[in-house]
Short mmCIF file of C-alpha atoms and ligand atoms in Angstrom, two decimals:
data_model
loop_
_atom_site.label_atom_id
_atom_site.label_comp_id
_atom_site.label_asym_id
_atom_site.label_seq_id
_atom_site.Cartn_x
_atom_site.Cartn_y
_atom_site.Cartn_z
CA MET K 91 87.45 153.60 119.07
CA TYR K 92 84.65 152.71 121.93
CA GLU K 93 85.52 153.81 125.51
CA ILE K 94 85.34 150.05 126.60
CA MET K 95 83.83 150.06 130.30
CA THR K 96 83.46 145.95 129.89
CA ALA K 97 83.84 143.24 132.39
CA GLY K 98 87.09 142.70 130.86
CA PRO K 99 89.12 143.12 128.77
CA THR K 100 89.58 146.49 130.40
CA GLN K 101 91.42 149.34 129.01
CA VAL K 102 95.14 149.31 128.86
CA SER K 103 97.36 152.06 129.97
CA GLU K 104 99.52 153.61 127.59
CA ARG K 105 102.62 152.55 129.65
CA VAL K 106 101.85 149.02 129.28
CA ARG K 107 101.26 149.46 125.72
CA MET K 108 104.63 151.34 125.44
CA ALA K 109 106.60 148.59 127.31
CA ARG K 110 105.28 145.78 124.70
CA SER K 111 106.66 147.91 121.92
CA LEU K 112 110.35 147.42 123.53
CA GLU K 113 112.95 145.99 121.49
CA CYS K 114 112.89 142.02 121.71
CA THR K 115 115.30 139.47 122.76
CA ASN K 116 115.52 135.17 122.05
CA PRO K 117 113.34 134.36 125.10
CA ASP K 118 114.31 130.93 124.22
CA ILE K 119 118.34 131.24 124.65
CA ASP K 120 118.80 134.90 126.42
CA PRO K 121 119.69 134.04 130.10
CA ALA K 122 118.78 137.67 130.80
CA PHE K 123 114.95 136.82 129.65
CA TYR K 124 114.71 133.83 132.39
CA ASP K 125 115.91 136.40 135.19
CA PHE K 126 113.13 138.89 133.87
CA TYR K 127 110.65 136.19 133.68
CA LYS K 128 111.38 134.87 137.10
CA GLU K 129 111.32 138.52 138.53
CA THR K 130 108.08 138.98 136.84
CA CYS K 131 106.94 136.15 138.70
CA GLY K 132 108.17 137.07 141.61
CA LEU K 133 106.17 140.23 141.39
CA PHE K 134 103.06 138.24 141.10
CA GLU K 135 103.94 136.19 144.42
CA LYS K 136 104.24 139.40 146.32
CA ALA K 137 100.96 140.53 145.13
CA LEU K 138 99.67 137.69 146.41
CA HIS K 139 101.14 137.76 149.73
CA THR K 140 103.40 134.10 149.36
CA GLN K 141 107.23 133.77 149.52
CA ALA K 142 106.87 130.75 147.78
CA HIS K 143 108.56 130.92 144.57
CA GLN K 144 105.60 128.58 142.59
CA ALA K 145 104.49 131.24 140.12
CA LEU K 146 104.53 131.13 136.26
CA VAL K 147 103.04 132.95 133.32
CA LEU K 148 101.42 131.10 130.62
CA CYS K 149 101.08 132.00 127.28
CA GLY K 150 97.35 131.65 126.32
CA GLU K 151 94.16 133.52 127.56
CA GLY K 152 92.91 133.28 131.18
CA ILE K 153 91.18 130.11 130.14
CA LEU K 154 94.23 128.18 129.91
CA GLY K 155 95.08 128.51 133.70
CA LEU K 156 91.61 127.10 134.36
CA GLU K 157 92.05 124.06 131.63
CA ALA K 158 96.09 123.43 132.87
CA ALA K 159 94.91 123.27 136.27
CA CYS K 160 92.20 120.30 135.62
CA ALA K 161 94.24 118.91 133.02
CA SER K 162 97.49 118.41 135.37
CA LEU K 163 95.94 117.65 138.56
CA THR K 164 92.85 115.15 137.29
CA GLU K 165 93.35 111.42 136.30
CA PRO K 166 90.73 109.26 134.81
CA GLY K 167 88.05 108.55 137.62
CA ASP K 168 89.03 110.83 139.90
CA ARG K 169 86.35 113.15 141.74
CA VAL K 170 86.49 116.19 141.59
CA LEU K 171 84.29 118.96 143.60
CA ILE K 172 82.52 121.86 141.17
CA ILE K 173 81.39 124.65 143.88
CA ASP K 174 78.82 126.08 141.39
CA ASN K 175 77.26 129.66 142.18
CA GLY K 176 77.79 130.78 138.94
CA VAL K 177 78.50 130.39 135.13
CA PHE K 178 82.18 130.13 135.72
CA GLY K 179 81.90 128.00 138.73
CA LYS K 180 79.58 125.51 136.44
CA GLY K 181 82.03 125.66 133.86
CA PHE K 182 84.98 123.75 135.44
CA ALA K 183 82.99 120.62 135.32
CA ASP K 184 83.55 120.41 131.24
CA PHE K 185 87.59 120.83 131.82
CA VAL K 186 87.18 117.82 134.74
CA LYS K 187 85.31 115.73 132.23
CA ILE K 188 87.76 116.27 129.85
CA TYR K 189 90.69 114.71 131.42
CA GLY K 190 88.21 111.93 132.51
CA GLY K 191 87.49 113.14 135.96
CA GLU K 192 84.19 112.45 137.33
CA PRO K 193 82.59 116.13 138.63
CA VAL K 194 80.30 116.38 141.29
CA ALA K 195 78.44 119.69 141.47
CA PHE K 196 78.04 121.70 145.21
CA VAL K 197 75.23 123.91 143.57
CA SER K 198 74.55 127.15 145.47
CA ASP K 199 72.19 130.32 144.92
CA TYR K 200 73.90 132.52 141.94
CA HIS K 201 72.60 135.21 143.74
CA LYS K 202 74.91 135.34 146.82
CA PRO K 203 78.14 134.06 148.07
CA VAL K 204 78.62 130.44 148.74
CA ASP K 205 78.18 130.29 152.27
CA PRO K 206 81.09 128.38 154.13
CA ALA K 207 78.50 126.44 157.02
CA GLU K 208 76.91 125.02 153.55
CA LEU K 209 79.76 123.49 152.28
CA GLU K 210 81.04 122.06 155.27
CA ARG K 211 77.62 120.58 156.01
CA PHE K 212 77.89 119.05 152.23
CA LEU K 213 81.27 117.91 152.96
CA GLN K 214 80.04 115.79 155.86
CA GLN K 215 77.69 113.95 153.77
CA ASP K 216 80.75 113.32 151.08
CA ASP K 217 84.33 114.40 150.90
CA ASN K 218 85.75 112.01 148.84
CA PHE K 219 87.18 114.28 146.33
CA LYS K 220 90.56 114.91 145.16
CA TYR K 221 90.14 118.62 144.50
CA ALA K 222 87.82 121.20 144.28
CA THR K 223 87.07 124.36 141.93
CA VAL K 224 85.82 127.61 142.86
CA VAL K 225 85.74 130.66 141.47
CA HIS K 226 86.70 134.02 143.56
CA CYS K 227 84.65 136.61 141.40
CA ASP K 228 81.97 135.16 138.97
CA THR K 229 82.09 137.62 136.62
CA PRO K 230 78.43 136.89 134.87
CA SER K 231 77.24 137.93 137.86
CA GLY K 232 79.70 139.61 140.06
CA VAL K 233 79.25 137.76 143.00
CA LEU K 234 82.52 137.36 145.33
CA ASN K 235 83.36 134.25 147.09
CA ASP K 236 85.45 134.20 150.01
CA VAL K 237 87.99 131.74 149.05
CA GLU K 238 90.43 132.37 151.35
CA ALA K 239 87.91 130.64 154.26
CA LEU K 240 86.23 128.31 151.36
CA SER K 241 89.97 126.79 150.43
CA LYS K 242 90.50 126.24 154.50
CA ILE K 243 87.52 124.06 154.75
CA LEU K 244 88.23 121.57 151.81
CA ASP K 245 91.82 121.50 153.34
CA ALA K 246 90.41 120.37 156.85
CA HIS K 247 88.50 117.79 154.72
CA GLY K 248 92.00 116.81 153.06
CA ILE K 249 90.87 118.36 149.66
CA MET K 250 92.60 120.56 147.21
CA THR K 251 91.56 123.85 146.06
CA VAL K 252 91.90 125.10 142.58
CA ALA K 253 90.49 129.01 142.66
CA ASP K 254 89.66 130.78 139.58
CA SER K 255 90.49 134.70 140.10
CA VAL K 256 90.74 135.68 136.76
CA ALA K 257 88.58 138.56 137.17
CA GLY K 258 89.16 138.92 140.80
CA LEU K 259 93.08 139.38 141.45
CA PHE K 260 94.14 143.06 141.95
CA GLY K 261 90.62 144.53 142.13
CA CYS K 262 89.49 142.25 144.98
CA LYS K 263 91.96 141.58 147.99
CA LEU K 264 93.34 137.89 147.95
CA ASP K 265 95.89 136.76 150.54
CA LEU K 266 97.49 133.24 149.81
CA SER K 267 99.06 132.93 152.89
CA ASN K 268 95.88 132.91 154.78
CA SER K 269 94.42 130.48 152.38
CA CYS K 270 94.99 126.91 151.21
CA ILE K 271 94.61 127.44 148.22
CA ASP K 272 96.54 125.00 145.62
CA ILE K 273 96.16 126.15 142.24
CA LEU K 274 95.07 130.35 141.45
CA CYS K 275 94.40 131.43 138.01
CA GLY K 276 94.60 135.16 137.07
CA GLY K 277 94.56 136.66 133.77
CA SER K 278 96.30 139.71 132.14
CA GLN K 279 93.26 141.60 130.88
CA LYS K 280 91.12 141.90 133.80
CA ALA K 281 91.95 144.33 136.80
CA LEU K 282 95.43 144.32 135.88
CA SER K 283 94.81 145.90 132.63
CA ALA K 284 97.13 144.22 130.44
CA PRO K 285 95.99 143.22 126.67
CA PRO K 286 94.31 139.38 126.91
CA GLY K 287 96.68 136.72 125.77
CA LEU K 288 98.74 135.68 129.17
CA THR K 289 97.57 133.40 132.55
CA MET K 290 99.21 133.79 135.34
CA VAL K 291 99.26 130.83 137.57
CA TRP K 292 100.37 130.18 141.45
CA VAL K 293 100.66 126.22 142.10
CA SER K 294 101.54 125.02 145.93
CA GLY K 295 104.06 122.14 146.91
CA ARG K 296 101.39 119.65 147.24
CA ALA K 297 99.62 120.13 144.09
CA TRP K 298 102.98 119.65 142.37
CA LYS K 299 103.57 116.70 144.30
CA SER K 300 100.28 115.31 143.14
CA MET K 301 101.40 115.86 139.55
CA GLU K 302 104.51 114.17 140.32
CA ASN K 303 102.65 111.09 141.79
CA ARG K 304 100.00 110.57 139.17
CA ASN K 305 99.67 106.90 137.83
CA THR K 306 99.19 108.14 134.27
CA PRO K 307 100.26 110.98 132.21
CA ILE K 308 99.70 114.27 131.92
CA ALA K 309 97.07 114.42 129.09
CA SER K 310 98.25 117.59 127.59
CA PHE K 311 101.16 119.40 126.64
CA TYR K 312 100.41 122.88 126.53
CA CYS K 313 98.60 122.72 129.71
CA ASN K 314 100.63 120.42 131.38
CA LEU K 315 102.14 122.88 134.25
CA LEU K 316 104.93 119.98 134.92
CA ASN K 317 106.55 120.55 131.64
CA PHE K 318 107.33 124.75 133.27
CA ARG K 319 108.10 123.90 136.92
CA ASP K 320 111.99 123.68 136.36
CA TYR K 321 112.23 126.49 133.54
CA TYR K 322 114.59 128.41 135.66
CA GLU K 323 117.37 125.37 136.40
CA ASN K 324 116.81 124.07 133.34
CA GLN K 325 116.65 127.48 131.20
CA TRP K 326 114.28 125.88 129.03
CA PHE K 327 110.75 126.59 128.52
CA PRO K 328 108.26 123.87 126.78
CA TYR K 329 107.58 126.67 124.39
CA THR K 330 108.78 130.47 122.90
CA MET K 331 107.51 132.81 125.45
CA PRO K 332 105.13 135.44 124.00
CA ILE K 333 108.04 138.12 125.05
CA SER K 334 106.13 141.51 124.34
CA ASP K 335 103.17 140.68 126.02
CA ILE K 336 105.20 139.78 129.26
CA TYR K 337 106.76 143.24 129.26
CA GLY K 338 103.46 144.54 129.05
CA LEU K 339 102.03 142.52 132.14
CA ARG K 340 105.49 143.40 133.88
CA GLU K 341 104.83 147.02 133.31
CA ALA K 342 101.27 146.51 134.76
CA LEU K 343 102.54 144.95 137.84
CA ASP K 344 105.14 147.50 138.31
CA ALA K 345 102.31 150.15 137.94
CA TYR K 346 100.38 147.97 140.55
CA PHE K 347 102.79 148.29 143.23
CA GLU K 348 103.17 151.92 142.80
CA MET K 349 99.64 152.54 143.79
CA LYS K 350 99.44 149.18 145.69
CA ASP K 351 97.14 150.23 148.55
CA GLU K 352 95.18 153.06 146.84
CA ILE K 353 93.98 150.62 143.91
CA TYR K 354 92.05 148.22 146.54
CA ASP K 355 90.30 151.28 148.13
CA ARG K 356 89.67 152.93 144.94
CA HIS K 357 87.75 149.48 144.09
CA ASP K 358 85.86 148.99 146.79
CA ARG K 359 84.46 152.76 146.94
CA ILE K 360 84.04 152.79 143.03
CA ALA K 361 82.33 149.33 143.18
CA ALA K 362 79.93 150.55 146.17
CA ALA K 363 78.98 154.10 144.81
CA THR K 364 77.78 152.27 141.54
CA ARG K 365 75.56 150.04 143.27
CA ALA K 366 74.16 153.01 145.06
CA ALA K 367 73.20 154.57 142.14
CA VAL K 368 71.87 151.87 140.82
CA THR K 369 69.60 150.64 143.37
CA LYS K 370 68.42 154.45 144.02
CA ALA K 371 67.81 154.73 140.24
CA GLY K 372 65.08 152.09 141.06
CA LEU K 373 67.33 149.43 138.99
CA LYS K 374 68.05 146.01 140.58
CA LEU K 375 71.43 144.27 141.27
CA TYR K 376 71.68 140.73 140.35
CA VAL K 377 73.64 139.65 143.12
CA THR K 378 71.63 140.37 146.61
CA GLU K 379 74.85 140.23 148.95
CA GLY K 380 78.44 139.61 148.50
CA TRP K 381 79.37 141.98 145.41
CA ALA K 382 82.74 141.85 143.74
CA GLN K 383 84.78 145.33 143.45
CA THR K 384 85.42 144.47 140.13
CA VAL K 385 82.07 144.43 137.73
CA THR K 386 78.34 145.05 139.19
CA ALA K 387 75.69 143.35 137.14
CA VAL K 388 72.29 145.40 136.58
CA CYS K 389 69.24 143.49 135.79
CA VAL K 390 67.86 144.23 132.37
CA PRO K 391 64.36 145.91 133.10
CA ASP K 392 60.99 144.62 131.95
CA GLY K 393 59.83 145.83 128.49
CA ILE K 394 63.40 146.19 127.11
CA THR K 395 66.17 143.94 125.69
CA ASP K 396 70.29 143.69 127.00
CA HIS K 397 70.98 144.26 123.38
CA ASP K 398 68.74 147.35 123.11
CA ILE K 399 70.85 149.06 126.30
CA LEU K 400 74.06 147.83 124.63
CA GLU K 401 73.64 149.58 121.15
CA ALA K 402 72.56 152.75 122.46
CA MET K 403 75.30 152.80 124.81
CA LYS K 404 77.27 152.34 121.68
CA ALA K 405 75.48 154.42 119.45
CA ASP K 406 74.73 157.55 121.37
CA HIS K 407 77.63 157.29 123.66
CA ASN K 408 80.54 155.28 122.50
CA ILE K 409 80.57 153.17 125.53
CA MET K 410 80.47 149.70 125.70
CA ILE K 411 79.50 147.38 128.43
CA SER K 412 78.91 144.08 128.66
CA GLY K 413 75.67 141.63 128.12
CA CYS K 414 76.26 138.27 129.42
CA PHE K 415 75.89 134.58 128.39
CA ASP K 416 74.78 131.03 129.66
CA VAL K 417 72.41 130.85 132.42
CA LEU K 418 72.32 134.77 132.43
CA ALA K 419 71.94 135.68 129.12
CA GLY K 420 69.82 138.74 128.60
CA LYS K 421 69.11 138.93 132.08
CA VAL K 422 72.04 141.50 132.94
CA VAL K 423 74.32 144.36 131.73
CA ARG K 424 77.15 144.54 133.21
CA ILE K 425 79.70 147.69 134.21
CA GLY K 426 83.13 146.39 134.56
CA HIS K 427 85.06 148.98 136.92
CA MET K 428 88.22 147.19 137.37
CA GLY K 429 91.56 148.08 136.72
CA GLU K 430 92.19 151.03 134.42
CA ASN K 431 88.52 151.19 134.15
CA ALA K 432 88.02 151.71 137.72
CA ARG K 433 88.16 155.75 137.49
CA GLU K 434 85.67 158.09 138.77
CA GLU K 435 85.23 160.30 135.84
CA LYS K 436 84.94 156.62 133.49
CA VAL K 437 82.34 155.56 135.90
CA THR K 438 80.74 158.76 135.98
CA ALA K 439 80.24 159.06 132.42
CA THR K 440 79.25 155.30 131.92
CA LEU K 441 76.35 156.05 134.54
CA ALA K 442 75.12 158.88 132.70
CA ALA K 443 75.08 157.04 129.64
CA LEU K 444 73.27 154.00 130.83
CA GLN K 445 70.48 156.68 132.32
CA ALA K 446 70.04 158.04 128.94
CA SER K 447 70.18 155.00 127.39
CA LEU K 448 67.58 153.91 129.31
CA GLU K 449 65.32 156.74 129.76
CA LYS K 450 65.64 156.75 125.66
CA LEU K 451 63.96 153.35 125.95
CA GLY K 452 61.14 154.27 127.86
CA VAL K 453 62.68 153.29 131.19
CA THR K 454 61.89 155.46 134.49
CA ILE K 455 65.26 156.35 136.35
CA GLU K 456 64.22 157.91 139.69
CA CYS K 457 67.74 159.97 140.52
CA ASP K 458 70.28 161.10 138.57
CA MET K 459 72.64 158.27 138.61
CA ALA K 460 76.01 160.01 137.93
CA GLN K 461 75.54 162.54 140.54
CA GLU K 462 74.26 159.82 143.08
CA PHE K 463 77.56 157.79 142.51
CA CYS K 464 79.64 161.05 143.10
CA ALA K 465 77.75 161.83 146.10
CA ALA K 466 78.20 157.96 147.38
CA LEU K 467 82.09 158.11 146.44
C1 LIG R 26 87.39 136.19 131.98
C2 LIG R 26 87.48 135.22 132.68
C3 LIG R 26 88.03 134.35 132.75
C4 LIG R 26 88.81 133.90 131.48
O1 LIG R 26 87.68 133.79 130.37
P1 LIG R 26 87.26 134.63 129.08
O2 LIG R 26 85.74 134.62 129.16
O3 LIG R 26 87.88 133.79 128.21
O4 LIG R 26 87.69 135.95 129.06
C5 LIG R 26 88.02 132.65 133.43
N1 LIG R 26 86.97 133.02 134.72
C6 LIG R 26 86.70 134.27 135.07
C7 LIG R 26 86.07 134.39 136.36
C8 LIG R 26 86.71 135.40 134.14
O5 LIG R 26 85.74 136.31 134.63
#
């Protein structure tokens, strides 16, 4: 088994794995499961600092939340603003198109967060959008957008916000009560460190109303959030819930609440120390300002390939880090220091292995990265 230091899925603690082996009831008809599910959603709401009971756990990997948001809100012909400063940001346009919407891109530099003032200037020219999509931590680069501030600007123009925080939540702070976000998407397998398979979504009252007031039906069953909304009153789920996955998610949420503030502090310190070590080594960070606390993208040095680095890390050190895809394919390798991966000893070992791998490939490293990391913590 490799030590997975990837940008998600992340390592899964023993207590979460054990929780997934608990005895199962029939989740369709056992009232105790409806209570358990509702409490679990409640913990997610609490983590997001909202009193509103509008969270759901859907059966499907993180992408399901993104598609469900677009499927449920988009009617044919709707104009949707795609805030694009990263690969996942850009990708929302595909979901909008599938459901007949008209995506309009607001493109900004992939090396830094979206500037709220620039978005405001763009909206002065054109703000005829039903909703906008934006990514909190865009994982391929590790750029962190201020989704709270951006959602407020959009709201002032009467535009709803769909925010993807699959790779942000539980590692990068997010306060829904200080935002105008309408649909927030999270996933089980990133900083929460449960296995892949579940999407968490939170839906605002305004977004529910917009879905209810559609002229055309939602063109999906699995992605139709309205099918879920009254699950508790009706004691009915649109499909059988993956009970063992949800037991695991619950355990991960309980673990989060046992450590809450310490978690953000640890992510902050580890991310900053990783960047300090990488730059001191003479390597380049892809993002130049506004880094997420969950992942660091390091530019691949000239003369070697991402594949060379990843293979050396695996073969000589048994550690897996991530390459990249789409427009960043081959340009960066990524260390995922989120959730269970965000531990000093794990990142220290990863940086030592990265250094040895790069040196073996002929790259000059200008410091002892593991030592720099520890010194900067
Ligand atoms: C991981 C992730 C998702 C889920 O997508 P997969 O690539 O299928 O894991 C969605 N959005 C972001 C920003 C992610 O990091």
